[in-house]
Short mmCIF file of C-alpha atoms and ligand atoms in Angstrom, two decimals:
data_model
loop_
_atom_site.label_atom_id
_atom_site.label_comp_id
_atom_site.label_asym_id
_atom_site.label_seq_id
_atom_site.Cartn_x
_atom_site.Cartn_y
_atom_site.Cartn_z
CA UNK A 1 100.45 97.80 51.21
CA UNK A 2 101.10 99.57 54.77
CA UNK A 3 101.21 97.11 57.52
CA UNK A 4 97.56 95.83 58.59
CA UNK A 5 96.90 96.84 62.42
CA UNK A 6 94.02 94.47 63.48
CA UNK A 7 92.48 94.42 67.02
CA UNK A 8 94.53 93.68 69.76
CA UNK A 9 95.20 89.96 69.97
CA UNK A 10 98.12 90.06 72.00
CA UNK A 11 95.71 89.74 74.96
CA UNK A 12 97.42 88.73 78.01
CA UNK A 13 100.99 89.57 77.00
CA UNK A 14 103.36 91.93 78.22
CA UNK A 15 104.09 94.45 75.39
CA UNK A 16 108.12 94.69 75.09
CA UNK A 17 108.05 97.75 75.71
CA UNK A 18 106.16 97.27 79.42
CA UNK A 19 108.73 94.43 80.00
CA UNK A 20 112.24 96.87 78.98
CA UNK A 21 110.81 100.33 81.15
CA UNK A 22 109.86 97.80 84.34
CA UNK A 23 113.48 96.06 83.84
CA UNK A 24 115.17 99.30 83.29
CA UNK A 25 112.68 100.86 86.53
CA UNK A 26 114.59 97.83 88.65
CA UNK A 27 118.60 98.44 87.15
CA UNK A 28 117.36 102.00 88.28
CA UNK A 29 116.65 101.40 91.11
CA UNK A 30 119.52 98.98 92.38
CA UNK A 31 122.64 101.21 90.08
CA UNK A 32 125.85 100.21 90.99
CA UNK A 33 127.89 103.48 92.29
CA UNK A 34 131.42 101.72 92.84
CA UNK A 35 133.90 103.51 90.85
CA UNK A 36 137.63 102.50 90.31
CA UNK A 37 140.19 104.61 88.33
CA UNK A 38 141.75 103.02 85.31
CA UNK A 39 144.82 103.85 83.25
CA UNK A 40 142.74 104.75 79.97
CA UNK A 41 143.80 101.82 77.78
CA UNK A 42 141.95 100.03 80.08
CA UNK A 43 138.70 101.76 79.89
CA UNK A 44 137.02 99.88 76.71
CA UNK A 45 133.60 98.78 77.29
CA UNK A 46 133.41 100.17 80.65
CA UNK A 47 130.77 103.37 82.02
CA UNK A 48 132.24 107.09 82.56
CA UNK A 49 131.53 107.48 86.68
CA UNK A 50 131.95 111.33 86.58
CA UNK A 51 131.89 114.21 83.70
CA UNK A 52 134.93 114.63 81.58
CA UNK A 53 135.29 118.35 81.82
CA UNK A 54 138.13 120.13 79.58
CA UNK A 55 141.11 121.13 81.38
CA UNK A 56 142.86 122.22 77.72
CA UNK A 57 141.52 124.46 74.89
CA UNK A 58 142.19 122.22 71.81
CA UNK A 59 144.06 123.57 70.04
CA UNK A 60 146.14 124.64 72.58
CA UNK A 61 147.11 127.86 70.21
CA UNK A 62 146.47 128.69 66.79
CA UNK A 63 147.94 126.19 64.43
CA UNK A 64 148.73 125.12 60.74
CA UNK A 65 146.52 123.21 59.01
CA UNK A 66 148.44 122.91 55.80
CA UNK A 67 152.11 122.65 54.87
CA UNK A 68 153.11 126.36 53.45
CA UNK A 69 153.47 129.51 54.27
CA UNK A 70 152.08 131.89 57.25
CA UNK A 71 151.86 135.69 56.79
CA UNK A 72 149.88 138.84 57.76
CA UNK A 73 147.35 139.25 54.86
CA UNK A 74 148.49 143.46 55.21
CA UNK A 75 151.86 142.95 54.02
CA UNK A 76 150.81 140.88 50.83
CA UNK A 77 150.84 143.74 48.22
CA UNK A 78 152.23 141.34 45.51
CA UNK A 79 155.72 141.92 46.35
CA UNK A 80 157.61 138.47 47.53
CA UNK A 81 158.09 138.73 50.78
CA UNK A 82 161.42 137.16 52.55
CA UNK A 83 160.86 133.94 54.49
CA UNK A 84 162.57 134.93 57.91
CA UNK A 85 161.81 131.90 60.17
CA UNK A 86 160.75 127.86 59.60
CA UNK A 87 158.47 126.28 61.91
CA UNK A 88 157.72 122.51 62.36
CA UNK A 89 155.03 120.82 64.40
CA UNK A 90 156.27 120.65 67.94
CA UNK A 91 158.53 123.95 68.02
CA UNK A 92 157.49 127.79 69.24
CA UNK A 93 157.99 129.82 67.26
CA UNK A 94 158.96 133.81 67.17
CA UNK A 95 156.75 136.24 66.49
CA UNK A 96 156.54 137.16 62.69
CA UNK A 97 158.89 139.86 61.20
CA UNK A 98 156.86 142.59 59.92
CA UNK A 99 157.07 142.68 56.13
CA UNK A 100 157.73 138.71 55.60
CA UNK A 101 155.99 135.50 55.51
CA UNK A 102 157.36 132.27 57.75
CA UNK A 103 157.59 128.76 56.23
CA UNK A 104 155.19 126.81 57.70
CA UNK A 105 153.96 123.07 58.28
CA UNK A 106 150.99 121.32 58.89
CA UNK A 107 150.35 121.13 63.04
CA UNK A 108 153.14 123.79 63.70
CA UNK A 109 151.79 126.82 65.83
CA UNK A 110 150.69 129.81 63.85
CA UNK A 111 153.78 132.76 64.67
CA UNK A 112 152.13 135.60 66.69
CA UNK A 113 151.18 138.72 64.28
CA UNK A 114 150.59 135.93 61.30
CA UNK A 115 146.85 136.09 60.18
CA UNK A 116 146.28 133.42 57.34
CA UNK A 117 148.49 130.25 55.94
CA UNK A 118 148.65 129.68 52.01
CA UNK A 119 149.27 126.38 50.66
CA UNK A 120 152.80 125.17 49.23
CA UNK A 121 151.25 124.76 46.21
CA UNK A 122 150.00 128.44 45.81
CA UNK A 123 153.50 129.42 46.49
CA UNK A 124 156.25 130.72 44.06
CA UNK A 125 159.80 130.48 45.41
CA UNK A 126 161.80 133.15 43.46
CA UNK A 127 165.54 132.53 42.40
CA UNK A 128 166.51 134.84 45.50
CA UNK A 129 164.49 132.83 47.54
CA UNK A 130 161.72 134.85 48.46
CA UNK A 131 158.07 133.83 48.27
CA UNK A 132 155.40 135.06 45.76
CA UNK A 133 151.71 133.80 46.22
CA UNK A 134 149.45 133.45 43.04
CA UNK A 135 146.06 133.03 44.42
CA UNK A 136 143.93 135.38 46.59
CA UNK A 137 143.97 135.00 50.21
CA UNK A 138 141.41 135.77 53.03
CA UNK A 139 142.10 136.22 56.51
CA UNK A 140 142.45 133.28 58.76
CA UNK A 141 142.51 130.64 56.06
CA UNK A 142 144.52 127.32 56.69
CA UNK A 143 144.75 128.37 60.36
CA UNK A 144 142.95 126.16 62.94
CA UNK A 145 142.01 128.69 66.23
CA UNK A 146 142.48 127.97 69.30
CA UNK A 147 139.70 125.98 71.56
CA UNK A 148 138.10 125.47 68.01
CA UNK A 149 137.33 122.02 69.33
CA UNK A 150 137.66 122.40 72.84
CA UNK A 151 137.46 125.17 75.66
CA UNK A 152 138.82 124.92 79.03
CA UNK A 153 135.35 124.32 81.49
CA UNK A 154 133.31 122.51 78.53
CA UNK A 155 131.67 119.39 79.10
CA UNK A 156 133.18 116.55 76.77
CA UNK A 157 131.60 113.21 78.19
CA UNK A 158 128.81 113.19 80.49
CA UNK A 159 129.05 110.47 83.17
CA UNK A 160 127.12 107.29 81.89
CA UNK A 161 128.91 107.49 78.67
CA UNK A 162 129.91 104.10 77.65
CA UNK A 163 134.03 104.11 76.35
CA UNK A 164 135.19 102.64 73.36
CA UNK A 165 138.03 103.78 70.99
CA UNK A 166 136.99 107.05 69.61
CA UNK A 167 136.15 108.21 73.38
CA UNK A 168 139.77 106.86 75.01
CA UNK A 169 140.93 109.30 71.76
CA UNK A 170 139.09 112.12 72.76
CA UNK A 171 140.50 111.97 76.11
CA UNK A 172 143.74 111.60 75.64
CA UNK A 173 144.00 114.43 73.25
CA UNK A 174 142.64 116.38 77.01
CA UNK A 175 145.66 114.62 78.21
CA UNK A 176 143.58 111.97 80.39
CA UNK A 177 145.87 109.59 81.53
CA UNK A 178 142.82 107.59 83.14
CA UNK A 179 139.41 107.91 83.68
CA UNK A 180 136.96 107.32 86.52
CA UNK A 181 134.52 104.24 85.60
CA UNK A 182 131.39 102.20 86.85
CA UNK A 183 133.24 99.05 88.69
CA UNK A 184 132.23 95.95 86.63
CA UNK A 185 128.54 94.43 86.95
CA UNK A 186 128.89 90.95 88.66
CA UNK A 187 127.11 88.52 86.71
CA UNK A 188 126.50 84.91 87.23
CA UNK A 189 125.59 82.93 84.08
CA UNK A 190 123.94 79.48 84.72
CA UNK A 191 122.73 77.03 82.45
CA UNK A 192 119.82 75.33 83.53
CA UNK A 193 118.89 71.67 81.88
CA UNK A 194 119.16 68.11 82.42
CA UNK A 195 120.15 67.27 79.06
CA UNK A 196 123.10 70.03 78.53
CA UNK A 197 126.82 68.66 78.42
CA UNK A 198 130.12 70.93 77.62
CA UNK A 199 131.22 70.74 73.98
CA UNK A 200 134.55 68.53 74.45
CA UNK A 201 132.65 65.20 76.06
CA UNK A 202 130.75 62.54 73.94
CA UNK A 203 127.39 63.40 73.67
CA UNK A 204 125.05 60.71 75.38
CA UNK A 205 121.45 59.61 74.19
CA UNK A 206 118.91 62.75 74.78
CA UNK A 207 122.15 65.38 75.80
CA UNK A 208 122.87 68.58 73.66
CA UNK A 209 125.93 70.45 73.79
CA UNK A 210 125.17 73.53 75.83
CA UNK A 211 125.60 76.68 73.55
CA UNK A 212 124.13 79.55 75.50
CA UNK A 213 126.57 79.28 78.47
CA UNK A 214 129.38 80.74 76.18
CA UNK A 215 126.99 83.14 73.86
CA UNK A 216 126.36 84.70 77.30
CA UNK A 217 129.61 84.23 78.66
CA UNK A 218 131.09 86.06 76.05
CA UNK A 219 128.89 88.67 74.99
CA UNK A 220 128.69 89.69 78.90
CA UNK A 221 132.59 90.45 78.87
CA UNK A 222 131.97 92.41 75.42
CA UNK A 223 129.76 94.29 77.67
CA UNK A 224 132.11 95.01 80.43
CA UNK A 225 130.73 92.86 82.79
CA UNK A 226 133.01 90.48 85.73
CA UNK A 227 131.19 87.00 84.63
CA UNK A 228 131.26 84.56 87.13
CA UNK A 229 130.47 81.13 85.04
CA UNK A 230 128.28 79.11 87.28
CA UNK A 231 128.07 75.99 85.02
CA UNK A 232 125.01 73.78 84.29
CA UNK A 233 122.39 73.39 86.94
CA UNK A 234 120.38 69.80 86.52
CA UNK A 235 116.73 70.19 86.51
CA UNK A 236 115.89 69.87 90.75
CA UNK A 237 115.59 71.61 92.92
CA UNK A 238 117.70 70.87 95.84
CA UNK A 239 120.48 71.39 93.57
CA UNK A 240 119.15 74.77 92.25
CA UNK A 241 118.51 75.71 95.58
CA UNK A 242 121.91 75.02 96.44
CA UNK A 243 123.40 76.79 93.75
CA UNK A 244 122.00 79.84 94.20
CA UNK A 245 123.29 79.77 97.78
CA UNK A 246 126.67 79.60 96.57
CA UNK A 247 126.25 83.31 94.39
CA UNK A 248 126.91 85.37 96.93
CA UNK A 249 128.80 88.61 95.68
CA UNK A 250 127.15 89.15 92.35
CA UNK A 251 125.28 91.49 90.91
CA UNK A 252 122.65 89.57 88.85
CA UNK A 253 122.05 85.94 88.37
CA UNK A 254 121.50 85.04 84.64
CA UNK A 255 120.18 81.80 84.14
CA UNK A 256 118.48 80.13 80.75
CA UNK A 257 116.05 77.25 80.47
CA UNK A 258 113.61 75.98 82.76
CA UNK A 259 111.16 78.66 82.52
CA UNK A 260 109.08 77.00 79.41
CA UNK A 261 105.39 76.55 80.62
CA UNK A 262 104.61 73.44 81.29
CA UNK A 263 107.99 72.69 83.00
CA UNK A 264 109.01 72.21 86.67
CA UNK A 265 110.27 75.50 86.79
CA UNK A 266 113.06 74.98 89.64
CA UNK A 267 114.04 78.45 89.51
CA UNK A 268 110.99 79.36 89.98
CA UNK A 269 110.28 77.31 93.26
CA UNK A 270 113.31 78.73 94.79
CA UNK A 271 112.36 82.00 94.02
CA UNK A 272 109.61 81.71 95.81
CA UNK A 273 110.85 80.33 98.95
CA UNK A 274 113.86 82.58 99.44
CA UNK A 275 112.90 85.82 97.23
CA UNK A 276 110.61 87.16 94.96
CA UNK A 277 109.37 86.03 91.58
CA UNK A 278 107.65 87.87 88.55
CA UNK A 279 106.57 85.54 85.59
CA UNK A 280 105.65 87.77 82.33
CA UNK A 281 104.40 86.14 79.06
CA UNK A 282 105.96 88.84 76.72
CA UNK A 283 104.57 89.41 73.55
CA UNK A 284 107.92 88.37 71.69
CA UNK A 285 108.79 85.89 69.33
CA UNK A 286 111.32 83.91 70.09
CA UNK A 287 111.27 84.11 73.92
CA UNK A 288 107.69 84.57 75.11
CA UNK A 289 108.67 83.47 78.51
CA UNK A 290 110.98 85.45 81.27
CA UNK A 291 111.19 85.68 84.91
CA UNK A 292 112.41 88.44 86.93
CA UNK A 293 112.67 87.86 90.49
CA UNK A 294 115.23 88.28 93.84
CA UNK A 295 117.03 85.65 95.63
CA UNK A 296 118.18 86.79 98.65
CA UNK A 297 117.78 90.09 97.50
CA UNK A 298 119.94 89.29 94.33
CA UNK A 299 118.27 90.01 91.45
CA UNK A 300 117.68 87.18 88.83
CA UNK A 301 116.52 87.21 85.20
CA UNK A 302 115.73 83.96 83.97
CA UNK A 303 115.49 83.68 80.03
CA UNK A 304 114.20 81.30 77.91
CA UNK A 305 116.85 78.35 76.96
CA UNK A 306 115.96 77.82 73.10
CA UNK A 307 119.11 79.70 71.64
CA UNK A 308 117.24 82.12 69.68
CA UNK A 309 115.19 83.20 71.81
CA UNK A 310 118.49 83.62 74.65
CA UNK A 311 120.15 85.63 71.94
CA UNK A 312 116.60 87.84 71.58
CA UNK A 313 116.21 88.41 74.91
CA UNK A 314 119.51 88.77 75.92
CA UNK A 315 119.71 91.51 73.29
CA UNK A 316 116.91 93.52 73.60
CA UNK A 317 116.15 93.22 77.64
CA UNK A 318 118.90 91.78 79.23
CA UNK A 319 121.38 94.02 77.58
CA UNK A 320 119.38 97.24 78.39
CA UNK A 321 118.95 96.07 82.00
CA UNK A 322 122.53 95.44 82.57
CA UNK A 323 124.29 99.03 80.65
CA UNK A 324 121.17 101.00 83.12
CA UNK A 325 122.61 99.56 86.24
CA UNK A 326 125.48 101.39 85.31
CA UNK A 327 124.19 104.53 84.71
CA UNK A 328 123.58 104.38 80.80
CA UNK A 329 121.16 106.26 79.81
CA UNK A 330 120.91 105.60 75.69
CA UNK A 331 120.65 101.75 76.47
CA UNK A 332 118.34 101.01 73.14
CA UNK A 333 119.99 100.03 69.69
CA UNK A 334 119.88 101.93 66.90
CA UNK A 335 117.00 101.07 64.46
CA UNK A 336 116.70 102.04 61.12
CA UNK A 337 113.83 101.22 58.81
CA UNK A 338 114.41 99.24 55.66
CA UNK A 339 111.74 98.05 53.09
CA UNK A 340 110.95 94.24 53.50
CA UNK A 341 112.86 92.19 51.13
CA UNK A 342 110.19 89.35 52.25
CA UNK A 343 106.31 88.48 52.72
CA UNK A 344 104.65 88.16 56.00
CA UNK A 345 100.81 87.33 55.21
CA UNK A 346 99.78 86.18 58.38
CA UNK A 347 99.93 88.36 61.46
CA UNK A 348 101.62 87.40 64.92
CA UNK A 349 100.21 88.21 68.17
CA UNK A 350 103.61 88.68 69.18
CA UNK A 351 106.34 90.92 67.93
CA UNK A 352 109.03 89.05 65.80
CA UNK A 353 112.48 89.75 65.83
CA UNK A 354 113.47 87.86 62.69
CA UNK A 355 117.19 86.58 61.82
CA UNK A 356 117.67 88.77 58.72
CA UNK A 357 120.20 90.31 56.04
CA UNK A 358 120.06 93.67 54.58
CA UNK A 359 120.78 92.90 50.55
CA UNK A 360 120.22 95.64 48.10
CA UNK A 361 118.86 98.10 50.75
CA UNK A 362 116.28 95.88 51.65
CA UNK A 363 115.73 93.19 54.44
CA UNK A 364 116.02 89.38 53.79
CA UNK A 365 115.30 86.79 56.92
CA UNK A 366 116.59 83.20 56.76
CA UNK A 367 114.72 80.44 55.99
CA UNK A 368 114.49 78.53 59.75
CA UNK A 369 112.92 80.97 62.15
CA UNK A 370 112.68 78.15 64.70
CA UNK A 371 113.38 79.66 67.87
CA UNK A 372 116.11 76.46 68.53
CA UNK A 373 117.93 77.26 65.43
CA UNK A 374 121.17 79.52 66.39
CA UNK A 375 122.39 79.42 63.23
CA UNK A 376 120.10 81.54 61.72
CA UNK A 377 121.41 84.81 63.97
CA UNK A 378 124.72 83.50 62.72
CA UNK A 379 123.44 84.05 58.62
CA UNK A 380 122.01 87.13 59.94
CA UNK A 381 123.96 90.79 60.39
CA UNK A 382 120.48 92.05 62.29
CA UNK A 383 117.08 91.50 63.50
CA UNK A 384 114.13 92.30 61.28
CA UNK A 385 111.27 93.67 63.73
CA UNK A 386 107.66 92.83 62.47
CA UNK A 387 105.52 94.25 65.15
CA UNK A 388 102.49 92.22 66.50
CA UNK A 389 98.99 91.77 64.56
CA UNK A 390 100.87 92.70 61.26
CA UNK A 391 101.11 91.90 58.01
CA UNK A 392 103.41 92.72 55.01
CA UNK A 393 104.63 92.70 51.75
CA UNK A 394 108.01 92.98 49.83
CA UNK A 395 108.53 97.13 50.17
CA UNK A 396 106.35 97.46 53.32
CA UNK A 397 108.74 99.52 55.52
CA UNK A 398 110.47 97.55 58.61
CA UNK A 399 112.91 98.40 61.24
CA UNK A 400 116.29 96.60 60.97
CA UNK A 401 118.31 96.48 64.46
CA UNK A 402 121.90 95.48 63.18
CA UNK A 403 123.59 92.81 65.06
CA UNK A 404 126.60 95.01 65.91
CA UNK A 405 124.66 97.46 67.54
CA UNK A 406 123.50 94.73 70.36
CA UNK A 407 126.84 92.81 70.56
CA UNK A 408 129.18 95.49 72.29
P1 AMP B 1 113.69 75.36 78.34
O1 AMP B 1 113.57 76.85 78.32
O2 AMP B 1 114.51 74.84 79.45
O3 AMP B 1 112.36 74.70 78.23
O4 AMP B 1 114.47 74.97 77.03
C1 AMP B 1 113.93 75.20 75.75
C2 AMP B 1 114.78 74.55 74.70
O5 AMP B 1 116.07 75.12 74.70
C3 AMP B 1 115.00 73.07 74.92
O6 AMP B 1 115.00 72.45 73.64
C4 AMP B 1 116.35 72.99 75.53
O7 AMP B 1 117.00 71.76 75.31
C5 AMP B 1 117.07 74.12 74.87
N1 AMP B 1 118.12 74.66 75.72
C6 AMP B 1 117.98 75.04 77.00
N2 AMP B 1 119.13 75.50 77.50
C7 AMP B 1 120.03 75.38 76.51
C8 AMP B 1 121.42 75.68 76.43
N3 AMP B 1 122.09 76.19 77.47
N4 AMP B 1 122.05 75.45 75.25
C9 AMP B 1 121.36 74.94 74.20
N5 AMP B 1 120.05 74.66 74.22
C10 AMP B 1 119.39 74.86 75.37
MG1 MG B 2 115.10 73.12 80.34
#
């Protein structure tokens, strides 16, 4: 069965796709356009500020790409032909003799008036010590041109091109000895809840251990941002009030809990007073509630505190929000559909973003999808998306947003 579409339900909620385009309108609109240069090992995780343009044409020159023997197809008429130079990677060599072949190996430049490589193994050293080939030849084979990856002028990175391993690589085979990059986003992670105590003390009657302060913490420096921790922030509001004060500097104020309905919502008071404040009911399950607001022109997203729904919300909005400010442009993770591995008979008005598994090509969720229940995105390698007012069954097609794809 294809997945049921009934009537809109979802009423009142903001789609998740109105919530990411207005958050990614505001990073937008406020993009951070401090650059520093950095010595390129130290670029991982960080934004490209400028284009990487080609200054090389890679190859350099025309090069080996097998151990053997280099030649000009023309003088091949069967004969063995005398091997008058050797050339390794990393020397120049002379321009080929007419009438002979050169011994050649892999990476070595290609001798001017050479035309095609042949493979060691296609070779037949005679007892005088010329070469004989067995196998037919065409022009240019084995030899890598130059600027077949690379010409001088071509545009490698565009700016807004987030650096990991394979792009440090790419530019230091240009011979980048640094690169240009988005200074860090500033953000200040606060945990907001009167019963939250740091793993390491004795837990009193009514405290948890606070677990999103260091999910966030963490996952913000995999994400190349300077985290400022802010610690836990009791549930009043002189002392949220206070806090806030105290951010000055940063470039977002992160902050989980305390915007449940039905809760003094201190953030939200203080907001008010000394900025701006948007509540939105999303439709999405975990974390129907967020707020987006400004104090003191700083802009603050407020997520829900259940862990799940942090990790949800952090992932698909948060994580958007923050790699736009810096000029990202891609700043959605890759999706790929899967068939269910799973039943889901009765339909949502919001969308879920299960804890799930991919096993034999299809998606699995774990058992507990309590929004309080961390563990579950700890079982999972991804999150199953069942959009709102659907059902399924095992085989129905849903898209699978791996973990890994959200974490860096
Ligand atoms: P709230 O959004 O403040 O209503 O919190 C919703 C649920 O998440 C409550 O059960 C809180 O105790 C829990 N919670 C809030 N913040 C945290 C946190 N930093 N670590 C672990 N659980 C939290
Ligand atoms: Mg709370």
């Amino acid at each position: 069965m294809n997945p049921v579409g009934k009537p809109g339900k979802t009423g009142s909620l903001m789609p998740v796709e109105v919530a990411l385009a207005r958050l990614l309108e505001m990073a937008e609109a406020s993009r951070i356009v401090e650059r520093e240069f950095l010595p390129l090992a130290q670029v991982q995780g960080r934004v490209l500020a400028e284009d990487l343009v080609s200054t090389l044409d890679l190859p350099p020159w025309p090069n080996s790409a097998m151990d053997g023997y280099a030649l000009r197809l023309a003088d091949w008429t069967g004969e063995p032909l005398v091997v008058s130079q050797k050339i390794f990677a990393g020397q120049a060599p002379e321009p080929l003799q007419p009438g002979t072949c050169a011994r050649i190996f892999t990476g070595a430049p290609v001798p001017a008036g050479a035309d095609c490589v042949e493979m060691q193994e296609n070779a037949q050293v005679q007892a005088d010590e010329r070469v004989g080939f067995i196998e037919t030849m065409v022009m240019g084979q084995n030899i890598r041109p130059q600027g077949q990856e690379t010409t001088v002028g071509e545009l490698i990175l565009p700016a807004g091109t987030r650096l990991g391993p394979i792009e440090q690589g790419l530019a230091a085979s240009l011979g980048c000895a640094g690169l240009h990059v988005v200074r860090k986003v500033r953000v200040a992670v606060l945990s907001t809840g009167d019963e939250l105590i740091e793993p390491g003390q004795a837990l009193g009657p009514g405290q948890i251990y606070n677990s999103n302060r260091v999910l966030l913490c963490s996952w913000l420096q995999r994400l190349g941002c300077e985290v400022i921790d802010a610690g836990i922030l009791p549930d009043n509001l002189q002392t949220t009030r206070a806090k806030l004060g105290e951010l000055k500097g940063v470039d977002l104020i992160l902050s989980t809990g305390g915007v449940s309905v039905g809760e003094a919502d201190f953030l939200g008071i203080a907001l008010r007073e000394e900025g701006e404040l948007a509540l939105w009911k999303l439709a999405i399950k975990p974390g129907k509630p967020l707020t987006f607001g400004h104090f003191r022109g700083v802009p603050v997203i407020g997520l829900p505190g259940n862990p799940a729904s942090t990790l949800v919300t952090f992932a698909l909005l948060t994580r958007p929000y923050l790699l736009r400010r810096q000029g990202v442009q891609e700043v959605e993770p890759l999706k790929v559909q899967v068939p269910a591995g799973f039943d889901w008979p009765v339909p949502g008005n919001r969308r879920e973003y299960l804890r799930g598994r991919l096993e034999n090509g299809r998606a699995i969720i774990y058992k507990n999808q309590s929004s309080g229940v961390l563990r579950s995105a700890a079982w999972a390698d991804g999150l199953v998306e069942v959009l709102e007012e659907r059902s399924l069954e095992q085989g129905d097609s849903v898209y699978f947003i791996p973990l890994s794809e959200v974490l860096g």
